[in-house]
PDB file of C-alpha atoms in Angstrom:
ATOM      1  CA  MET A 185       9.377   4.703  -6.775  1.00 66.00           C
ATOM      2  CA  THR A 186       7.138   4.795  -9.630  1.00 60.00           C
ATOM      3  CA  LEU A 187       5.327   8.097 -10.429  1.00 57.00           C
ATOM      4  CA  VAL A 188       1.831   8.242 -11.455  1.00 55.00           C
ATOM      5  CA  ASP A 189      -0.324  11.477 -12.523  1.00 55.00           C
ATOM      6  CA  PRO A 190      -3.981  10.669 -11.582  1.00 54.00           C
ATOM      7  CA  GLN A 191      -5.229  13.017 -14.298  1.00 48.00           C
ATOM      8  CA  LYS A 192      -3.308  11.079 -16.863  1.00 50.00           C
ATOM      9  CA  THR A 193      -4.800   7.793 -16.034  1.00 50.00           C
ATOM     10  CA  THR A 194      -8.252   8.228 -15.871  1.00 45.00           C
ATOM     11  CA  GLY A 195     -10.552   8.196 -18.914  1.00 44.00           C
ATOM     12  CA  ASP A 196      -9.760   5.010 -21.310  1.00 48.00           C
ATOM     13  CA  THR A 197      -7.485   3.061 -19.271  1.00 60.00           C
ATOM     14  CA  ALA A 198      -8.962   3.040 -16.432  1.00 76.00           C
ATOM     15  CA  PRO A 199     -12.427   3.048 -15.097  1.00 81.00           C
ATOM     16  CA  ASP A 200     -13.721   6.442 -13.664  1.00 85.00           C
ATOM     17  CA  GLY A 201     -12.619   6.764  -9.718  1.00 91.00           C
ATOM     18  CA  TRP A 202      -9.391   4.666 -10.467  1.00 95.00           C
ATOM     19  CA  VAL A 203      -5.487   5.491 -11.609  1.00 96.00           C
ATOM     20  CA  ARG A 204      -3.599   2.778 -13.197  1.00 96.00           C
ATOM     21  CA  VAL A 205      -0.142   2.719 -11.247  1.00 96.00           C
ATOM     22  CA  CYS A 206       1.690  -0.415 -12.906  1.00 96.00           C
ATOM     23  CA  ALA A 207       1.503  -3.446 -13.670  1.00 96.00           C
ATOM     24  CA  LEU A 208       0.626  -6.714 -11.760  1.00 96.00           C
ATOM     25  CA  ASP A 209       4.494  -7.762 -13.302  1.00 95.00           C
ATOM     26  CA  ASP A 210       6.388  -4.547 -11.842  1.00 96.00           C
ATOM     27  CA  LEU A 211       5.472  -5.880  -8.307  1.00 96.00           C
ATOM     28  CA  GLU A 212       7.266  -8.746  -6.054  1.00 96.00           C
ATOM     29  CA  ILE A 213       5.857 -11.370  -4.168  1.00 95.00           C
ATOM     30  CA  GLU A 214       5.656  -9.619  -0.693  1.00 95.00           C
ATOM     31  CA  ARG A 215       7.792  -6.988  -1.519  1.00 96.00           C
ATOM     32  CA  GLY A 216       6.828  -3.133  -0.902  1.00 97.00           C
ATOM     33  CA  ARG A 217       6.681  -1.016  -3.932  1.00 97.00           C
ATOM     34  CA  ALA A 218       6.083   3.360  -3.353  1.00 97.00           C
ATOM     35  CA  ALA A 219       4.265   5.193  -5.954  1.00 97.00           C
ATOM     36  CA  LEU A 220       3.184   8.829  -6.039  1.00 95.00           C
ATOM     37  CA  LEU A 221       0.004   9.513  -7.274  1.00 92.00           C
ATOM     38  CA  GLY A 222      -0.247  13.568  -7.013  1.00 87.00           C
ATOM     39  CA  GLY A 223       1.672  14.517  -3.988  1.00 92.00           C
ATOM     40  CA  THR A 224       0.627  11.498  -1.813  1.00 96.00           C
ATOM     41  CA  GLN A 225       2.622   8.183  -1.503  1.00 97.00           C
ATOM     42  CA  ILE A 226       1.155   5.073  -1.957  1.00 97.00           C
ATOM     43  CA  ALA A 227       2.813   1.375  -0.868  1.00 98.00           C
ATOM     44  CA  LEU A 228       2.287  -1.212  -2.723  1.00 98.00           C
ATOM     45  CA  PHE A 229       2.014  -4.635  -1.677  1.00 98.00           C
ATOM     46  CA  LEU A 230       1.958  -8.134  -3.896  1.00 97.00           C
ATOM     47  CA  LEU A 231       1.233 -11.169  -1.289  1.00 96.00           C
ATOM     48  CA  ARG A 232       1.704 -14.820  -2.119  1.00 90.00           C
ATOM     49  CA  GLY A 233      -1.614 -16.554  -2.529  1.00 82.00           C
ATOM     50  CA  ALA A 234      -3.058 -20.109  -1.401  1.00 77.00           C
ATOM     51  CA  ASP A 235      -1.383 -21.831  -4.123  1.00 78.00           C
ATOM     52  CA  GLY A 236       2.439 -20.033  -3.969  1.00 73.00           C
ATOM     53  CA  ALA A 237       1.667 -17.332  -7.030  1.00 70.00           C
ATOM     54  CA  ALA A 238       1.066 -13.539  -6.659  1.00 73.00           C
ATOM     55  CA  GLY A 239      -2.083 -13.012  -4.508  1.00 87.00           C
ATOM     56  CA  ARG A 240      -3.843  -9.621  -3.310  1.00 95.00           C
ATOM     57  CA  VAL A 241      -2.346  -6.631  -3.679  1.00 97.00           C
ATOM     58  CA  HIS A 242      -2.644  -4.033  -1.498  1.00 98.00           C
ATOM     59  CA  ALA A 243      -2.413  -0.218  -1.374  1.00 98.00           C
ATOM     60  CA  VAL A 244      -1.765   1.740   2.359  1.00 98.00           C
ATOM     61  CA  SER A 245      -0.082   5.128   2.637  1.00 98.00           C
ATOM     62  CA  ASN A 246       3.488   4.839   2.329  1.00 98.00           C
ATOM     63  CA  LEU A 247       4.145   7.779   5.422  1.00 98.00           C
ATOM     64  CA  ASP A 248       4.744   5.970   8.594  1.00 98.00           C
ATOM     65  CA  PRO A 249       2.520   7.575  11.343  1.00 98.00           C
ATOM     66  CA  TYR A 250       5.117   7.110  14.429  1.00 98.00           C
ATOM     67  CA  SER A 251       8.428   7.799  12.948  1.00 97.00           C
ATOM     68  CA  HIS A 252       6.825  10.506   9.857  1.00 98.00           C
ATOM     69  CA  ALA A 253       8.886   8.908   6.875  1.00 98.00           C
ATOM     70  CA  HIS A 254       8.115   7.592   4.097  1.00 98.00           C
ATOM     71  CA  VAL A 255       8.907   3.626   4.480  1.00 98.00           C
ATOM     72  CA  ILE A 256       6.262   1.226   4.882  1.00 98.00           C
ATOM     73  CA  SER A 257       7.177   0.506   1.553  1.00 98.00           C
ATOM     74  CA  ARG A 258      10.349  -1.014   2.570  1.00 98.00           C
ATOM     75  CA  GLY A 259       8.603  -2.842   5.949  1.00 98.00           C
ATOM     76  CA  ILE A 260       8.504  -6.213   6.413  1.00 97.00           C
ATOM     77  CA  VAL A 261       5.570  -8.352   5.211  1.00 97.00           C
ATOM     78  CA  GLY A 262       4.707 -10.885   7.426  1.00 96.00           C
ATOM     79  CA  SER A 263       0.656 -12.181   9.270  1.00 95.00           C
ATOM     80  CA  ARG A 264      -1.294 -12.246  12.390  1.00 94.00           C
ATOM     81  CA  GLN A 265      -3.553 -15.163  12.800  1.00 92.00           C
ATOM     82  CA  ASP A 266      -5.529 -14.255   9.212  1.00 91.00           C
ATOM     83  CA  ALA A 267      -4.237 -10.594   8.852  1.00 95.00           C
ATOM     84  CA  PRO A 268      -1.610 -10.210   6.287  1.00 97.00           C
ATOM     85  CA  THR A 269       0.223  -7.515   7.611  1.00 98.00           C
ATOM     86  CA  VAL A 270       3.649  -4.793   7.104  1.00 98.00           C
ATOM     87  CA  ALA A 271       6.181  -3.607  10.139  1.00 98.00           C
ATOM     88  CA  SER A 272       7.419  -0.255   9.721  1.00 97.00           C
ATOM     89  CA  PRO A 273      11.251  -0.333   9.275  1.00 97.00           C
ATOM     90  CA  MET A 274      11.628   2.134  11.871  1.00 96.00           C
ATOM     91  CA  TYR A 275      10.142   1.362  14.857  1.00 95.00           C
ATOM     92  CA  LYS A 276       9.027  -2.195  14.534  1.00 95.00           C
ATOM     93  CA  GLN A 277       5.077  -1.228  14.520  1.00 97.00           C
ATOM     94  CA  VAL A 278       2.914  -3.866  12.648  1.00 98.00           C
ATOM     95  CA  PHE A 279       0.229  -2.865  10.499  1.00 98.00           C
ATOM     96  CA  ASP A 280      -3.129  -4.210   9.310  1.00 98.00           C
ATOM     97  CA  LEU A 281      -2.593  -4.543   5.485  1.00 98.00           C
ATOM     98  CA  ARG A 282      -6.259  -5.044   5.242  1.00 98.00           C
ATOM     99  CA  THR A 283      -7.387  -2.227   7.495  1.00 98.00           C
ATOM    100  CA  GLY A 284      -4.664   0.115   8.128  1.00 98.00           C
ATOM    101  CA  VAL A 285      -5.267  -0.507  11.619  1.00 98.00           C
ATOM    102  CA  CYS A 286      -1.885  -1.037  13.751  1.00 98.00           C
ATOM    103  CA  LEU A 287      -1.378  -4.320  15.525  1.00 97.00           C
ATOM    104  CA  ASP A 288       1.460  -3.585  18.025  1.00 94.00           C
ATOM    105  CA  THR A 289       2.042  -0.103  19.067  1.00 94.00           C
ATOM    106  CA  GLN A 290       5.181  -0.581  20.899  1.00 91.00           C
ATOM    107  CA  GLY A 291       3.770   1.116  23.678  1.00 93.00           C
ATOM    108  CA  LYS A 292       2.800   4.325  21.754  1.00 95.00           C
ATOM    109  CA  GLU A 293      -0.576   5.637  21.402  1.00 96.00           C
ATOM    110  CA  PRO A 294      -2.805   3.893  18.911  1.00 96.00           C
ATOM    111  CA  LYS A 295      -2.542   5.334  14.741  1.00 98.00           C
ATOM    112  CA  SER A 296      -3.207   4.005  11.287  1.00 98.00           C
ATOM    113  CA  LEU A 297      -2.229   3.770   7.815  1.00 98.00           C
ATOM    114  CA  HIS A 298      -5.082   4.941   5.464  1.00 98.00           C
ATOM    115  CA  VAL A 299      -5.664   2.029   2.889  1.00 98.00           C
ATOM    116  CA  TRP A 300      -7.373   2.519  -0.338  1.00 97.00           C
ATOM    117  CA  PRO A 301      -9.071  -0.671  -2.510  1.00 97.00           C
ATOM    118  CA  VAL A 302      -7.212  -1.973  -4.947  1.00 97.00           C
ATOM    119  CA  ALA A 303      -8.163  -3.894  -8.095  1.00 96.00           C
ATOM    120  CA  VAL A 304      -6.562  -5.997 -10.898  1.00 95.00           C
ATOM    121  CA  ASP A 305      -7.617  -5.784 -14.478  1.00 95.00           C
ATOM    122  CA  ASP A 306      -5.591  -6.784 -17.528  1.00 94.00           C
ATOM    123  CA  GLY A 307      -2.375  -7.535 -15.490  1.00 95.00           C
ATOM    124  CA  GLN A 308      -2.962  -3.265 -14.457  1.00 96.00           C
ATOM    125  CA  VAL A 309      -2.590  -3.067 -10.834  1.00 97.00           C
ATOM    126  CA  LEU A 310      -5.418   0.083 -10.006  1.00 97.00           C
ATOM    127  CA  VAL A 311      -6.104   1.889  -7.139  1.00 97.00           C
ATOM    128  CA  ARG A 312      -9.419   3.419  -5.920  1.00 96.00           C
ATOM    129  CA  TRP A 313      -8.146   7.442  -5.906  1.00 90.00           C
ATOM    130  CA  GLU A 314     -10.326   9.688  -3.769  1.00 77.00           C
ATOM    131  CA  GLY A 315      -7.246  13.170  -4.335  1.00 66.00           C
ATOM    132  CA  GLU A 316      -5.169  14.407  -2.348  1.00 58.00           C
ATOM    133  CA  ARG A 317      -4.451  12.820   1.469  1.00 51.00           C
TER     134      ARG A 317
END
């Protein structure tokens, strides 16, 4: 897990309100990585682009709202129609990585993952950080 202190990563290294989390090269295509921002665990996913190379990065809560375990970064990346998804490794609920909405509740009450905006600047992954969640 990458440990990030949002108090020490603002200013010169990232625009106001954004936190540098890692280098883009630290991420593997279609594999999750967990990062700790303050006391909040996030899961980062680098998706495959249309040309097969690295594409868009998504950041969602690493906390599975159904099992209450921090495991989303270990989920299976996939897609439903045009939606990039991750399936929880615990009970297999499927979440849209763009919105956090659960697309397959496995018969349980609908719940969502928190989603953070992500930008890549000069090979660095930045997350819009509002503070503790």
